[in-house]
Every structure is written in structure tokens, then in C-alpha cells.
Amino acid sequence: MRVLVVEDEPKMAALIKRVLVAERHVVDVAPDGVSAVALAETGPHDVIVLDRGLPDIDGVTVMRLLKAKGVASPVLMLTALGSVDDRVAGLDAGADDYLAKPFAFSELLARIRALGRRPAPLADSRLTAGDIVLDELRHVAQVGDDTVDLSAREFALLGFFIRHANQVVTRQQILDQVWGAEPDVYSNVVDLYVSYLRRKLGELDRSDRLKTVRGVGYSLKTEA
Ligand code: CA
């Protein structure tokens, strides 16, 4: 699953990310409310883990902004405050679940799994770039009318490229976003997977969609 973690304490954010990546989730991290809203809008997340206490705008306000912008991802709100009033305020604002700090990571994972199992709105599950369509809900990739068989990692990588279509993305950005905090990652793993993706997309279409930007990284072009 793709999870957005909104947490301002760097140690806590890193810890949550590590635990989620170990469970094979793809993790985006936002350190404050404004960047959380911006990241949530860039692509559908299966679950958003939202800390209540943030340095700029509080979690309940973030929650309202997400709903106002049509972000449909389920939200698990975290709080240092365990009182009934806080729980009610979070749930009233549209949070789907609530977990008080300190919590056991096993419980966090179980709740994320439960939220991720809820069906996402169909309109939010499809990413497109040119004639490439990625249906994240059904885990199906298509180029034109042809279905492309992708591994989970290739799928996540192509999703990242589509979210940043026509932009240049660096190898480090790709590593951070698609591989996360996995310890045994070699720097050339990105190049390797890009070559896999090119081959799989190239079986159906000879045009070079995934351009190498020398010395920088890659760019997925949707127009010539
Ligand atoms: Ca906090």
C-alpha cells in the first residue's frame, strides 16, 4: 500500500516509515500540515497517518482541508492527547480511525491494514500518462489496449513516474519514494528497474518514453 505519514517529530516519522517499509508499504512523509495537503493531492494514498499536533496547522484542520480538496484516502489520526473530546474532534472532522500515543507499532500496522482494505473510490485508483493507464486498485497496468505484466516494484516505480510525468526526477528521489528506507538497496537498482520498465513498455511501443536525463535522473514524457 501507499501510505502518507504526517509527523513533525523526525525520529517518530523515521521510525514509523521504517516499520511501514519493512511491511512492504511505499511511504511518503510530510513534516507539517501544508506539505501534507500538497503531497496528499499528488496521488491517491491508501492510508494517511496524520499526527494531530503539527507545527503549522493542526491535524484536525489538515483533515478538513483534505476533505475540502476531495482527498478520499482514509485517515488514521495520531495524538498525544488521549481524551474523549480529542477523539471526538478528530472523528467529527472526518478521520476514519484514531490512535493515541504512545502506541504499539503492531497496533498501528493492524489499523493501517484494516483501513487499507476499505474499497477506494474507483475514480481515485487510476493514474494516466498519455496512453499508459495504471489502475492502483486492481493492480493492472495498460498501454493502449494491451495489459502489461509488472512486478509490485515496477508498478510502484511506474506510478511514481506518472505522478511526476514530464518532470525530471533524480535517482535519489526515486530511491526515497519507491524504495524508502530499505537497507539493502544499491544505487544502481533504479537504473536496473528503469531498464525492466523500458523493456516491458517497449514490448508494446518502441518510442522512448522513459528518457535518461544525463547526470540527473529520468523523465517520463507523455508528449513528443
Ligand atoms: Ca507532533
PDB file of C-alpha atoms and ligand atoms in Angstrom:
ATOM      1  CA  MET A   1       0.000   0.000   0.000  1.00  0.00           C
ATOM      2  CA  ARG A   2       0.983   3.596  -0.417  1.00  0.00           C
ATOM      3  CA  VAL A   3       0.909   5.425   2.908  1.00  0.00           C
ATOM      4  CA  LEU A   4       1.332   9.123   3.667  1.00  0.00           C
ATOM      5  CA  VAL A   5       2.784   9.727   7.134  1.00  0.00           C
ATOM      6  CA  VAL A   6       2.292  13.251   8.508  1.00  0.00           C
ATOM      7  CA  GLU A   7       4.504  13.636  11.564  1.00  0.00           C
ATOM      8  CA  ASP A   8       6.640  16.590  12.642  1.00  0.00           C
ATOM      9  CA  GLU A   9       8.934  14.774  15.066  1.00  0.00           C
ATOM     10  CA  PRO A  10      11.774  13.494  12.834  1.00  0.00           C
ATOM     11  CA  LYS A  11      12.612  10.465  14.997  1.00  0.00           C
ATOM     12  CA  MET A  12       8.995   9.349  15.190  1.00  0.00           C
ATOM     13  CA  ALA A  13       8.488   9.923  11.450  1.00  0.00           C
ATOM     14  CA  ALA A  14      11.599   7.889  10.622  1.00  0.00           C
ATOM     15  CA  LEU A  15      10.537   5.098  12.950  1.00  0.00           C
ATOM     16  CA  ILE A  16       7.029   4.854  11.510  1.00  0.00           C
ATOM     17  CA  LYS A  17       8.442   4.928   7.993  1.00  0.00           C
ATOM     18  CA  ARG A  18      10.902   2.142   8.778  1.00  0.00           C
ATOM     19  CA  VAL A  19       8.190  -0.059  10.269  1.00  0.00           C
ATOM     20  CA  LEU A  20       5.885   0.510   7.287  1.00  0.00           C
ATOM     21  CA  VAL A  21       8.611  -0.050   4.692  1.00  0.00           C
ATOM     22  CA  ALA A  22       9.515  -3.316   6.427  1.00  0.00           C
ATOM     23  CA  GLU A  23       5.896  -4.334   5.787  1.00  0.00           C
ATOM     24  CA  ARG A  24       6.399  -3.506   2.076  1.00  0.00           C
ATOM     25  CA  HIS A  25       4.402  -0.316   2.078  1.00  0.00           C
ATOM     26  CA  VAL A  26       5.515   2.626  -0.055  1.00  0.00           C
ATOM     27  CA  VAL A  27       5.796   5.619   2.267  1.00  0.00           C
ATOM     28  CA  ASP A  28       5.652   9.377   1.745  1.00  0.00           C
ATOM     29  CA  VAL A  29       6.496  11.561   4.752  1.00  0.00           C
ATOM     30  CA  ALA A  30       5.306  15.128   5.371  1.00  0.00           C
ATOM     31  CA  PRO A  31       6.691  17.101   8.354  1.00  0.00           C
ATOM     32  CA  ASP A  32       3.886  19.680   8.525  1.00  0.00           C
ATOM     33  CA  GLY A  33       0.292  20.293   7.542  1.00  0.00           C
ATOM     34  CA  VAL A  34       0.898  22.377   4.422  1.00  0.00           C
ATOM     35  CA  SER A  35       3.230  19.844   2.809  1.00  0.00           C
ATOM     36  CA  ALA A  36       0.839  17.057   3.887  1.00  0.00           C
ATOM     37  CA  VAL A  37      -2.031  18.614   1.939  1.00  0.00           C
ATOM     38  CA  ALA A  38       0.242  19.197  -1.077  1.00  0.00           C
ATOM     39  CA  LEU A  39       1.527  15.588  -1.027  1.00  0.00           C
ATOM     40  CA  ALA A  40      -1.942  14.118  -0.488  1.00  0.00           C
ATOM     41  CA  GLU A  41      -3.116  15.906  -3.624  1.00  0.00           C
ATOM     42  CA  THR A  42      -0.317  14.470  -5.796  1.00  0.00           C
ATOM     43  CA  GLY A  43      -1.665  10.979  -5.753  1.00  0.00           C
ATOM     44  CA  PRO A  44      -4.007   8.589  -4.082  1.00  0.00           C
ATOM     45  CA  HIS A  45      -2.682   7.146  -0.824  1.00  0.00           C
ATOM     46  CA  ASP A  46      -4.278   4.002   0.537  1.00  0.00           C
ATOM     47  CA  VAL A  47      -3.991   5.385   4.060  1.00  0.00           C
ATOM     48  CA  ILE A  48      -2.934   8.718   5.582  1.00  0.00           C
ATOM     49  CA  VAL A  49      -1.419   8.593   9.091  1.00  0.00           C
ATOM     50  CA  LEU A  50      -1.945  12.093  10.459  1.00  0.00           C
ATOM     51  CA  ASP A  51      -0.406  13.434  13.657  1.00  0.00           C
ATOM     52  CA  ARG A  52      -2.822  15.720  15.482  1.00  0.00           C
ATOM     53  CA  GLY A  53      -0.179  18.148  16.770  1.00  0.00           C
ATOM     54  CA  LEU A  54       1.707  19.801  13.894  1.00  0.00           C
ATOM     55  CA  PRO A  55       3.846  22.969  13.870  1.00  0.00           C
ATOM     56  CA  ASP A  56       1.849  24.940  11.314  1.00  0.00           C
ATOM     57  CA  ILE A  57      -1.791  23.856  11.116  1.00  0.00           C
ATOM     58  CA  ASP A  58      -3.189  21.222  13.451  1.00  0.00           C
ATOM     59  CA  GLY A  59      -4.262  17.766  12.307  1.00  0.00           C
ATOM     60  CA  VAL A  60      -7.976  18.476  12.571  1.00  0.00           C
ATOM     61  CA  THR A  61      -7.596  21.467  10.209  1.00  0.00           C
ATOM     62  CA  VAL A  62      -5.463  19.358   7.838  1.00  0.00           C
ATOM     63  CA  MET A  63      -8.262  16.780   7.892  1.00  0.00           C
ATOM     64  CA  ARG A  64     -10.851  19.401   6.896  1.00  0.00           C
ATOM     65  CA  LEU A  65      -8.594  20.741   4.112  1.00  0.00           C
ATOM     66  CA  LEU A  66      -8.125  17.207   2.747  1.00  0.00           C
ATOM     67  CA  LYS A  67     -11.870  16.614   2.660  1.00  0.00           C
ATOM     68  CA  ALA A  68     -12.466  20.043   1.078  1.00  0.00           C
ATOM     69  CA  LYS A  69      -9.955  19.211  -1.664  1.00  0.00           C
ATOM     70  CA  GLY A  70     -11.640  15.893  -2.375  1.00  0.00           C
ATOM     71  CA  VAL A  71      -8.860  13.672  -0.989  1.00  0.00           C
ATOM     72  CA  ALA A  72     -10.686  10.416  -0.320  1.00  0.00           C
ATOM     73  CA  SER A  73      -7.887   8.428   1.388  1.00  0.00           C
ATOM     74  CA  PRO A  74      -8.836   7.017   4.788  1.00  0.00           C
ATOM     75  CA  VAL A  75      -7.162   8.862   7.667  1.00  0.00           C
ATOM     76  CA  LEU A  76      -5.764   7.401  10.881  1.00  0.00           C
ATOM     77  CA  MET A  77      -5.228  10.246  13.321  1.00  0.00           C
ATOM     78  CA  LEU A  78      -2.431  10.056  15.903  1.00  0.00           C
ATOM     79  CA  THR A  79      -2.453  12.108  19.046  1.00  0.00           C
ATOM     80  CA  ALA A  80      -0.529  12.601  22.236  1.00  0.00           C
ATOM     81  CA  LEU A  81      -3.809  13.519  23.840  1.00  0.00           C
ATOM     82  CA  GLY A  82      -5.993  10.574  24.658  1.00  0.00           C
ATOM     83  CA  SER A  83      -9.078  12.358  25.925  1.00  0.00           C
ATOM     84  CA  VAL A  84     -12.553  11.587  24.651  1.00  0.00           C
ATOM     85  CA  ASP A  85     -13.045  15.187  23.435  1.00  0.00           C
ATOM     86  CA  ASP A  86      -9.945  14.992  21.228  1.00  0.00           C
ATOM     87  CA  ARG A  87     -11.037  11.680  19.817  1.00  0.00           C
ATOM     88  CA  VAL A  88     -14.481  13.072  19.038  1.00  0.00           C
ATOM     89  CA  ALA A  89     -12.997  16.209  17.423  1.00  0.00           C
ATOM     90  CA  GLY A  90     -10.815  14.064  15.158  1.00  0.00           C
ATOM     91  CA  LEU A  91     -13.606  11.734  14.157  1.00  0.00           C
ATOM     92  CA  ASP A  92     -16.021  14.641  13.644  1.00  0.00           C
ATOM     93  CA  ALA A  93     -13.540  16.233  11.259  1.00  0.00           C
ATOM     94  CA  GLY A  94     -13.629  13.070   9.145  1.00  0.00           C
ATOM     95  CA  ALA A  95     -10.841  10.846  10.499  1.00  0.00           C
ATOM     96  CA  ASP A  96     -11.612   7.165   9.934  1.00  0.00           C
ATOM     97  CA  ASP A  97      -9.739   5.900  12.960  1.00  0.00           C
ATOM     98  CA  TYR A  98      -7.821   7.199  15.930  1.00  0.00           C
ATOM     99  CA  LEU A  99      -4.737   6.041  17.827  1.00  0.00           C
ATOM    100  CA  ALA A 100      -3.351   7.665  20.987  1.00  0.00           C
ATOM    101  CA  LYS A 101       0.404   7.991  21.566  1.00  0.00           C
ATOM    102  CA  PRO A 102       2.258   6.082  22.815  1.00  0.00           C
ATOM    103  CA  PHE A 103       1.074   3.159  20.748  1.00  0.00           C
ATOM    104  CA  ALA A 104       2.417  -0.288  19.852  1.00  0.00           C
ATOM    105  CA  PHE A 105       3.642  -0.473  16.245  1.00  0.00           C
ATOM    106  CA  SER A 106       1.812  -3.772  15.859  1.00  0.00           C
ATOM    107  CA  GLU A 107      -1.429  -1.910  16.568  1.00  0.00           C
ATOM    108  CA  LEU A 108      -0.535   0.878  14.125  1.00  0.00           C
ATOM    109  CA  LEU A 109       0.133  -1.712  11.408  1.00  0.00           C
ATOM    110  CA  ALA A 110      -3.094  -3.586  12.142  1.00  0.00           C
ATOM    111  CA  ARG A 111      -5.137  -0.396  11.904  1.00  0.00           C
ATOM    112  CA  ILE A 112      -3.437   0.654   8.667  1.00  0.00           C
ATOM    113  CA  ARG A 113      -4.161  -2.776   7.206  1.00  0.00           C
ATOM    114  CA  ALA A 114      -7.815  -2.508   8.240  1.00  0.00           C
ATOM    115  CA  LEU A 115      -8.191   0.973   6.719  1.00  0.00           C
ATOM    116  CA  GLY A 116      -6.399  -0.082   3.527  1.00  0.00           C
ATOM    117  CA  ARG A 117      -8.868  -2.908   2.997  1.00  0.00           C
ATOM    118  CA  ARG A 118     -11.735  -0.477   2.614  1.00  0.00           C
ATOM    119  CA  PRO A 119     -12.559  -0.052  -1.056  1.00  0.00           C
ATOM    120  CA  ALA A 120     -11.201   3.181  -2.503  1.00  0.00           C
ATOM    121  CA  PRO A 121     -13.376   5.238  -4.834  1.00  0.00           C
ATOM    122  CA  LEU A 122     -12.793   3.998  -8.375  1.00  0.00           C
ATOM    123  CA  ALA A 123     -12.131   7.459  -9.749  1.00  0.00           C
ATOM    124  CA  ASP A 124      -9.090   7.752  -7.484  1.00  0.00           C
ATOM    125  CA  SER A 125      -7.484   4.446  -8.376  1.00  0.00           C
ATOM    126  CA  ARG A 126      -6.411   5.226 -11.953  1.00  0.00           C
ATOM    127  CA  LEU A 127      -3.281   7.117 -12.943  1.00  0.00           C
ATOM    128  CA  THR A 128      -2.742   8.044 -16.566  1.00  0.00           C
ATOM    129  CA  ALA A 129       0.092   9.441 -18.639  1.00  0.00           C
ATOM    130  CA  GLY A 130      -0.508   9.530 -22.382  1.00  0.00           C
ATOM    131  CA  ASP A 131      -1.832   6.086 -23.267  1.00  0.00           C
ATOM    132  CA  ILE A 132      -0.428   4.463 -20.110  1.00  0.00           C
ATOM    133  CA  VAL A 133      -3.100   3.666 -17.532  1.00  0.00           C
ATOM    134  CA  LEU A 134      -2.243   2.354 -14.096  1.00  0.00           C
ATOM    135  CA  ASP A 135      -5.150   1.089 -12.026  1.00  0.00           C
ATOM    136  CA  GLU A 136      -3.763   1.016  -8.498  1.00  0.00           C
ATOM    137  CA  LEU A 137      -6.875  -0.570  -7.012  1.00  0.00           C
ATOM    138  CA  ARG A 138      -6.894  -3.532  -9.382  1.00  0.00           C
ATOM    139  CA  HIS A 139      -3.094  -3.515  -9.819  1.00  0.00           C
ATOM    140  CA  VAL A 140      -3.396  -3.505 -13.604  1.00  0.00           C
ATOM    141  CA  ALA A 141      -1.119  -1.616 -15.993  1.00  0.00           C
ATOM    142  CA  GLN A 142      -2.178  -0.940 -19.571  1.00  0.00           C
ATOM    143  CA  VAL A 143      -0.558   0.680 -22.574  1.00  0.00           C
ATOM    144  CA  GLY A 144      -3.308   1.408 -25.071  1.00  0.00           C
ATOM    145  CA  ASP A 145      -5.401  -1.749 -25.167  1.00  0.00           C
ATOM    146  CA  ASP A 146      -2.570  -4.026 -24.035  1.00  0.00           C
ATOM    147  CA  THR A 147      -2.103  -5.186 -20.453  1.00  0.00           C
ATOM    148  CA  VAL A 148       1.486  -5.072 -19.169  1.00  0.00           C
ATOM    149  CA  ASP A 149       2.602  -7.526 -16.515  1.00  0.00           C
ATOM    150  CA  LEU A 150       4.542  -5.599 -13.838  1.00  0.00           C
ATOM    151  CA  SER A 151       6.063  -6.671 -10.530  1.00  0.00           C
ATOM    152  CA  ALA A 152       4.983  -4.752  -7.421  1.00  0.00           C
ATOM    153  CA  ARG A 153       8.160  -2.641  -7.531  1.00  0.00           C
ATOM    154  CA  GLU A 154       7.892  -1.915 -11.243  1.00  0.00           C
ATOM    155  CA  PHE A 155       4.289  -0.930 -10.647  1.00  0.00           C
ATOM    156  CA  ALA A 156       5.243   1.464  -7.838  1.00  0.00           C
ATOM    157  CA  LEU A 157       8.066   2.907  -9.959  1.00  0.00           C
ATOM    158  CA  LEU A 158       5.812   3.489 -12.964  1.00  0.00           C
ATOM    159  CA  GLY A 159       3.246   5.091 -10.627  1.00  0.00           C
ATOM    160  CA  PHE A 160       5.929   7.451  -9.338  1.00  0.00           C
ATOM    161  CA  PHE A 161       6.942   8.389 -12.901  1.00  0.00           C
ATOM    162  CA  ILE A 162       3.321   9.003 -13.883  1.00  0.00           C
ATOM    163  CA  ARG A 163       2.760  11.239 -10.845  1.00  0.00           C
ATOM    164  CA  HIS A 164       5.763  13.260 -11.998  1.00  0.00           C
ATOM    165  CA  ALA A 165       5.194  12.978 -15.746  1.00  0.00           C
ATOM    166  CA  ASN A 166       7.183  15.456 -17.851  1.00  0.00           C
ATOM    167  CA  GLN A 167       9.259  16.428 -14.814  1.00  0.00           C
ATOM    168  CA  VAL A 168      12.851  15.367 -14.248  1.00  0.00           C
ATOM    169  CA  VAL A 169      13.208  13.121 -11.202  1.00  0.00           C
ATOM    170  CA  THR A 170      16.550  12.217  -9.644  1.00  0.00           C
ATOM    171  CA  ARG A 171      17.686   8.725  -8.707  1.00  0.00           C
ATOM    172  CA  GLN A 172      17.671   9.818  -5.062  1.00  0.00           C
ATOM    173  CA  GLN A 173      14.047  10.977  -5.253  1.00  0.00           C
ATOM    174  CA  ILE A 174      13.110   7.655  -6.808  1.00  0.00           C
ATOM    175  CA  LEU A 175      15.031   5.721  -4.139  1.00  0.00           C
ATOM    176  CA  ASP A 176      13.387   7.727  -1.343  1.00  0.00           C
ATOM    177  CA  GLN A 177       9.870   7.418  -2.703  1.00  0.00           C
ATOM    178  CA  VAL A 178       9.809   3.943  -4.229  1.00  0.00           C
ATOM    179  CA  TRP A 179      12.353   2.066  -2.092  1.00  0.00           C
ATOM    180  CA  GLY A 180      12.031   4.080   1.089  1.00  0.00           C
ATOM    181  CA  ALA A 181      14.308   3.209   3.980  1.00  0.00           C
ATOM    182  CA  GLU A 182      15.183  -0.318   2.861  1.00  0.00           C
ATOM    183  CA  PRO A 183      18.722  -1.053   3.990  1.00  0.00           C
ATOM    184  CA  ASP A 184      19.989  -3.315   1.191  1.00  0.00           C
ATOM    185  CA  VAL A 185      19.470  -1.031  -1.768  1.00  0.00           C
ATOM    186  CA  TYR A 186      22.262  -0.381  -4.259  1.00  0.00           C
ATOM    187  CA  SER A 187      22.327   2.936  -6.066  1.00  0.00           C
ATOM    188  CA  ASN A 188      22.124   1.250  -9.457  1.00  0.00           C
ATOM    189  CA  VAL A 189      18.884  -0.508  -8.523  1.00  0.00           C
ATOM    190  CA  VAL A 190      16.958   2.435 -10.023  1.00  0.00           C
ATOM    191  CA  ASP A 191      18.729   2.089 -13.366  1.00  0.00           C
ATOM    192  CA  LEU A 192      18.083  -1.633 -13.296  1.00  0.00           C
ATOM    193  CA  TYR A 193      14.355  -1.220 -12.708  1.00  0.00           C
ATOM    194  CA  VAL A 194      14.093   1.545 -15.296  1.00  0.00           C
ATOM    195  CA  SER A 195      15.593  -0.897 -17.792  1.00  0.00           C
ATOM    196  CA  TYR A 196      12.994  -3.501 -16.772  1.00  0.00           C
ATOM    197  CA  LEU A 197      10.214  -0.970 -17.215  1.00  0.00           C
ATOM    198  CA  ARG A 198      11.530   0.191 -20.579  1.00  0.00           C
ATOM    199  CA  ARG A 199      11.631  -3.384 -21.785  1.00  0.00           C
ATOM    200  CA  LYS A 200       8.092  -4.043 -20.629  1.00  0.00           C
ATOM    201  CA  LEU A 201       6.719  -0.822 -22.076  1.00  0.00           C
ATOM    202  CA  GLY A 202       8.899  -1.227 -25.149  1.00  0.00           C
ATOM    203  CA  GLU A 203       7.443  -4.626 -25.941  1.00  0.00           C
ATOM    204  CA  LEU A 204       4.307  -2.732 -26.861  1.00  0.00           C
ATOM    205  CA  ASP A 205       5.633   0.578 -28.073  1.00  0.00           C
ATOM    206  CA  ARG A 206       9.075   1.443 -29.465  1.00  0.00           C
ATOM    207  CA  SER A 207       9.034   5.140 -28.610  1.00  0.00           C
ATOM    208  CA  ASP A 208      11.405   6.021 -25.789  1.00  0.00           C
ATOM    209  CA  ARG A 209       9.021   7.203 -23.088  1.00  0.00           C
ATOM    210  CA  LEU A 210      11.425   6.994 -20.171  1.00  0.00           C
ATOM    211  CA  LYS A 211      14.176   9.431 -21.102  1.00  0.00           C
ATOM    212  CA  THR A 212      17.527   9.454 -19.369  1.00  0.00           C
ATOM    213  CA  VAL A 213      18.487  12.948 -18.263  1.00  0.00           C
ATOM    214  CA  ARG A 214      22.264  12.704 -18.218  1.00  0.00           C
ATOM    215  CA  GLY A 215      23.831  13.298 -14.818  1.00  0.00           C
ATOM    216  CA  VAL A 216      20.432  13.907 -13.190  1.00  0.00           C
ATOM    217  CA  GLY A 217      17.934  11.087 -13.488  1.00  0.00           C
ATOM    218  CA  TYR A 218      14.904  10.314 -15.597  1.00  0.00           C
ATOM    219  CA  SER A 219      11.809  11.848 -17.089  1.00  0.00           C
ATOM    220  CA  LEU A 220       8.636  10.174 -18.299  1.00  0.00           C
ATOM    221  CA  LYS A 221       7.465  12.003 -21.400  1.00  0.00           C
ATOM    222  CA  THR A 222       3.809  11.939 -22.311  1.00  0.00           C
ATOM    223  CA  GLU A 223       4.241  14.171 -25.346  1.00  0.00           C
ATOM    224  CA  ALA A 224       6.937  14.158 -28.015  1.00  0.00           C
TER     225      ALA A 224
HETATM  226 CA    CA B   1       3.508  16.242  16.712  1.00  0.00          CA
END
